[in-house]
């Protein structure tokens, strides 16, 4: 397995619109180093949201939409088939547009803890209430991703480098005991108990280790990091982690990132805005965020974290500040291009930025 590509730029998955072919065209047009990700298009509705899409990907798990959330069911339901069909259509569209061009493809899924915090079992309780079920979810997710990775290698190239990003936006709430139970009869005053870092790390490893054994690099996208012990990720087997710039403000938040970088993980910094702030007066074309401003802000944050600029090339990568699902297509094009150019600046002239 090659080393993670730092001083590079990669998206998180969600893209605007409902046409996977259009999303694939945008991504291959703005990718860097032949590095693309499978598009996620939640605007198409149920079955294309991150949770429903991941449920369709998992092995031996059937889910349907219940009154409150996705719910485990005995046999495949209409939405399960629909979500699986969308997944195949997305891969078909990317294969048609990309061919064998990509050198690296990133698969996109919701992580095991956020899935467990978002899906109810047949009794109407969150899967997160049952540690054995969480472990099964994690194993099922790994099996589904391995199957998708095999499909990607068949479609694009047997030599293609495969990555996975696991979205864990609910991990902070899980660690802090802030997950609200569907029933007030469960948990602590309506909240599930806090989960310790050893349990968090163990479930993440159930997903990550089989992927790494297949030569797949794994990133974990967190959102807020508050309440998560750095050991939870450092011991997970993941090779990089995504945090938005807005979650790196307090001393504790920065210390969290420093601990993980010190443990050898690459920081994927979510610093590229997903929308533009202005458009051309006459054409209406979006004005992308200045690549140099993004690169300088990234380098200055790196200074705040206490690392040498010489380490940027190995330990820092750039990413969007979130998904592009709510952006206009032309905004996504503009901002993906800005991120790519900012990463190029970091690779060429990190030592000179912002000084």
PDB file of N, CA and C in Angstrom, residues 3-9 32-33 35 217 261 264-267 298-299 302 307-318 342-351 353:
ATOM      1  N   UNK A   3       1.890   5.297   0.412  1.00  0.00           N
ATOM      2  CA  UNK A   3       1.619   6.270   1.474  1.00  0.00           C
ATOM      3  C   UNK A   3       0.453   7.169   1.082  1.00  0.00           C
ATOM      4  N   UNK A   4      -0.297   7.681   2.079  1.00  0.00           N
ATOM      5  CA  UNK A   4      -1.390   8.607   1.767  1.00  0.00           C
ATOM      6  C   UNK A   4      -0.873   9.821   1.000  1.00  0.00           C
ATOM      7  N   UNK A   5      -1.683  10.332   0.083  1.00  0.00           N
ATOM      8  CA  UNK A   5      -1.278  11.486  -0.710  1.00  0.00           C
ATOM      9  C   UNK A   5      -1.615  12.765   0.033  1.00  0.00           C
ATOM     10  N   UNK A   6      -0.634  13.332   0.681  1.00  0.00           N
ATOM     11  CA  UNK A   6      -0.845  14.626   1.320  1.00  0.00           C
ATOM     12  C   UNK A   6      -0.560  15.724   0.297  1.00  0.00           C
ATOM     13  N   UNK A   7      -0.783  16.980   0.728  1.00  0.00           N
ATOM     14  CA  UNK A   7      -0.652  18.129  -0.168  1.00  0.00           C
ATOM     15  C   UNK A   7      -1.398  17.875  -1.470  1.00  0.00           C
ATOM     16  N   UNK A   8      -2.541  17.194  -1.350  1.00  0.00           N
ATOM     17  CA  UNK A   8      -3.382  16.916  -2.496  1.00  0.00           C
ATOM     18  C   UNK A   8      -4.777  17.432  -2.184  1.00  0.00           C
ATOM     19  N   UNK A   9      -5.743  17.142  -3.046  1.00  0.00           N
ATOM     20  CA  UNK A   9      -7.104  17.616  -2.855  1.00  0.00           C
ATOM     21  C   UNK A   9      -8.067  16.518  -3.266  1.00  0.00           C
ATOM     22  N   UNK A  32      -7.442  15.933  -9.196  1.00  0.00           N
ATOM     23  CA  UNK A  32      -6.007  16.210  -9.103  1.00  0.00           C
ATOM     24  C   UNK A  32      -5.260  14.893  -9.013  1.00  0.00           C
ATOM     25  N   UNK A  33      -4.228  14.748  -9.791  1.00  0.00           N
ATOM     26  CA  UNK A  33      -3.428  13.523  -9.776  1.00  0.00           C
ATOM     27  C   UNK A  33      -4.253  12.295 -10.138  1.00  0.00           C
ATOM     28  N   UNK A  35      -7.210  11.597  -9.186  1.00  0.00           N
ATOM     29  CA  UNK A  35      -7.861  11.123  -7.958  1.00  0.00           C
ATOM     30  C   UNK A  35      -9.317  11.599  -7.947  1.00  0.00           C
ATOM     31  N   UNK A 217      -6.784   2.379   1.466  1.00  0.00           N
ATOM     32  CA  UNK A 217      -6.565   3.402   2.477  1.00  0.00           C
ATOM     33  C   UNK A 217      -7.902   3.930   2.970  1.00  0.00           C
ATOM     34  N   UNK A 261      -2.195  13.836  14.143  1.00  0.00           N
ATOM     35  CA  UNK A 261      -1.092  14.041  13.203  1.00  0.00           C
ATOM     36  C   UNK A 261       0.192  13.457  13.788  1.00  0.00           C
ATOM     37  N   UNK A 264       0.630   9.872  13.264  1.00  0.00           N
ATOM     38  CA  UNK A 264       0.915   9.436  11.903  1.00  0.00           C
ATOM     39  C   UNK A 264      -0.216   9.570  10.911  1.00  0.00           C
ATOM     40  N   UNK A 265      -1.366  10.130  11.336  1.00  0.00           N
ATOM     41  CA  UNK A 265      -2.480  10.304  10.417  1.00  0.00           C
ATOM     42  C   UNK A 265      -2.333  11.608   9.638  1.00  0.00           C
ATOM     43  N   UNK A 266      -2.796  11.608   8.404  1.00  0.00           N
ATOM     44  CA  UNK A 266      -2.814  12.805   7.576  1.00  0.00           C
ATOM     45  C   UNK A 266      -4.088  13.587   7.877  1.00  0.00           C
ATOM     46  N   UNK A 267      -3.965  14.893   8.038  1.00  0.00           N
ATOM     47  CA  UNK A 267      -5.128  15.756   8.222  1.00  0.00           C
ATOM     48  C   UNK A 267      -5.673  16.167   6.858  1.00  0.00           C
ATOM     49  N   UNK A 298      -4.518  27.677   4.988  1.00  0.00           N
ATOM     50  CA  UNK A 298      -4.139  26.320   5.378  1.00  0.00           C
ATOM     51  C   UNK A 298      -2.751  26.293   6.009  1.00  0.00           C
ATOM     52  N   UNK A 299      -1.821  27.004   5.387  1.00  0.00           N
ATOM     53  CA  UNK A 299      -0.455  27.037   5.900  1.00  0.00           C
ATOM     54  C   UNK A 299      -0.387  27.725   7.267  1.00  0.00           C
ATOM     55  N   UNK A 302      -1.615  25.429   9.872  1.00  0.00           N
ATOM     56  CA  UNK A 302      -0.560  24.440  10.128  1.00  0.00           C
ATOM     57  C   UNK A 302       0.467  25.010  11.112  1.00  0.00           C
ATOM     58  N   UNK A 307       3.401  22.627  13.680  1.00  0.00           N
ATOM     59  CA  UNK A 307       4.212  21.773  12.817  1.00  0.00           C
ATOM     60  C   UNK A 307       5.020  22.605  11.833  1.00  0.00           C
ATOM     61  N   UNK A 308       6.106  22.032  11.367  1.00  0.00           N
ATOM     62  CA  UNK A 308       6.958  22.697  10.395  1.00  0.00           C
ATOM     63  C   UNK A 308       6.307  22.700   9.013  1.00  0.00           C
ATOM     64  N   UNK A 309       6.537  23.779   8.271  1.00  0.00           N
ATOM     65  CA  UNK A 309       6.038  23.834   6.892  1.00  0.00           C
ATOM     66  C   UNK A 309       6.639  22.696   6.044  1.00  0.00           C
ATOM     67  N   UNK A 310       7.811  22.226   6.434  1.00  0.00           N
ATOM     68  CA  UNK A 310       8.446  21.143   5.688  1.00  0.00           C
ATOM     69  C   UNK A 310       7.643  19.851   5.766  1.00  0.00           C
ATOM     70  N   UNK A 311       6.728  19.755   6.776  1.00  0.00           N
ATOM     71  CA  UNK A 311       5.939  18.534   6.960  1.00  0.00           C
ATOM     72  C   UNK A 311       4.617  18.563   6.211  1.00  0.00           C
ATOM     73  N   UNK A 312       4.276  19.707   5.624  1.00  0.00           N
ATOM     74  CA  UNK A 312       2.996  19.812   4.924  1.00  0.00           C
ATOM     75  C   UNK A 312       2.882  18.771   3.819  1.00  0.00           C
ATOM     76  N   UNK A 313       3.959  18.572   3.091  1.00  0.00           N
ATOM     77  CA  UNK A 313       3.925  17.657   1.948  1.00  0.00           C
ATOM     78  C   UNK A 313       3.556  16.239   2.348  1.00  0.00           C
ATOM     79  N   UNK A 314       3.771  15.872   3.612  1.00  0.00           N
ATOM     80  CA  UNK A 314       3.490  14.506   4.052  1.00  0.00           C
ATOM     81  C   UNK A 314       2.278  14.389   4.961  1.00  0.00           C
ATOM     82  N   UNK A 315       1.868  15.488   5.585  1.00  0.00           N
ATOM     83  CA  UNK A 315       0.884  15.359   6.661  1.00  0.00           C
ATOM     84  C   UNK A 315      -0.389  16.181   6.504  1.00  0.00           C
ATOM     85  N   UNK A 316      -0.489  16.980   5.438  1.00  0.00           N
ATOM     86  CA  UNK A 316      -1.667  17.830   5.258  1.00  0.00           C
ATOM     87  C   UNK A 316      -2.217  17.676   3.847  1.00  0.00           C
ATOM     88  N   UNK A 317      -3.530  17.496   3.762  1.00  0.00           N
ATOM     89  CA  UNK A 317      -4.222  17.463   2.491  1.00  0.00           C
ATOM     90  C   UNK A 317      -5.388  18.431   2.571  1.00  0.00           C
ATOM     91  N   UNK A 318      -5.888  18.883   1.447  1.00  0.00           N
ATOM     92  CA  UNK A 318      -7.009  19.814   1.432  1.00  0.00           C
ATOM     93  C   UNK A 318      -8.276  19.118   0.950  1.00  0.00           C
ATOM     94  N   UNK A 342      -5.233  25.301  -4.984  1.00  0.00           N
ATOM     95  CA  UNK A 342      -4.657  25.589  -3.664  1.00  0.00           C
ATOM     96  C   UNK A 342      -3.711  24.476  -3.229  1.00  0.00           C
ATOM     97  N   UNK A 343      -4.097  23.239  -3.487  1.00  0.00           N
ATOM     98  CA  UNK A 343      -3.218  22.117  -3.131  1.00  0.00           C
ATOM     99  C   UNK A 343      -1.931  22.154  -3.940  1.00  0.00           C
ATOM    100  N   UNK A 344      -2.035  22.540  -5.203  1.00  0.00           N
ATOM    101  CA  UNK A 344      -0.826  22.675  -6.023  1.00  0.00           C
ATOM    102  C   UNK A 344       0.116  23.725  -5.440  1.00  0.00           C
ATOM    103  N   UNK A 345      -0.457  24.849  -4.970  1.00  0.00           N
ATOM    104  CA  UNK A 345       0.353  25.888  -4.340  1.00  0.00           C
ATOM    105  C   UNK A 345       1.042  25.362  -3.085  1.00  0.00           C
ATOM    106  N   UNK A 346       0.312  24.601  -2.282  1.00  0.00           N
ATOM    107  CA  UNK A 346       0.914  24.038  -1.067  1.00  0.00           C
ATOM    108  C   UNK A 346       2.074  23.126  -1.410  1.00  0.00           C
ATOM    109  N   UNK A 347       1.922  22.362  -2.471  1.00  0.00           N
ATOM    110  CA  UNK A 347       3.002  21.448  -2.829  1.00  0.00           C
ATOM    111  C   UNK A 347       4.225  22.200  -3.339  1.00  0.00           C
ATOM    112  N   UNK A 348       3.990  23.301  -4.046  1.00  0.00           N
ATOM    113  CA  UNK A 348       5.102  24.028  -4.668  1.00  0.00           C
ATOM    114  C   UNK A 348       5.782  25.014  -3.742  1.00  0.00           C
ATOM    115  N   UNK A 349       4.978  25.697  -2.914  1.00  0.00           N
ATOM    116  CA  UNK A 349       5.538  26.865  -2.213  1.00  0.00           C
ATOM    117  C   UNK A 349       4.994  27.016  -0.797  1.00  0.00           C
ATOM    118  N   UNK A 350       4.885  25.909  -0.075  1.00  0.00           N
ATOM    119  CA  UNK A 350       4.312  25.978   1.278  1.00  0.00           C
ATOM    120  C   UNK A 350       5.088  26.937   2.175  1.00  0.00           C
ATOM    121  N   UNK A 351       6.388  26.975   2.022  1.00  0.00           N
ATOM    122  CA  UNK A 351       7.220  27.789   2.895  1.00  0.00           C
ATOM    123  C   UNK A 351       7.038  29.282   2.701  1.00  0.00           C
ATOM    124  N   UNK A 353       4.010  30.837   1.796  1.00  0.00           N
ATOM    125  CA  UNK A 353       2.620  31.271   1.881  1.00  0.00           C
ATOM    126  C   UNK A 353       2.326  31.999   3.189  1.00  0.00           C
TER     127      UNK A 353
END
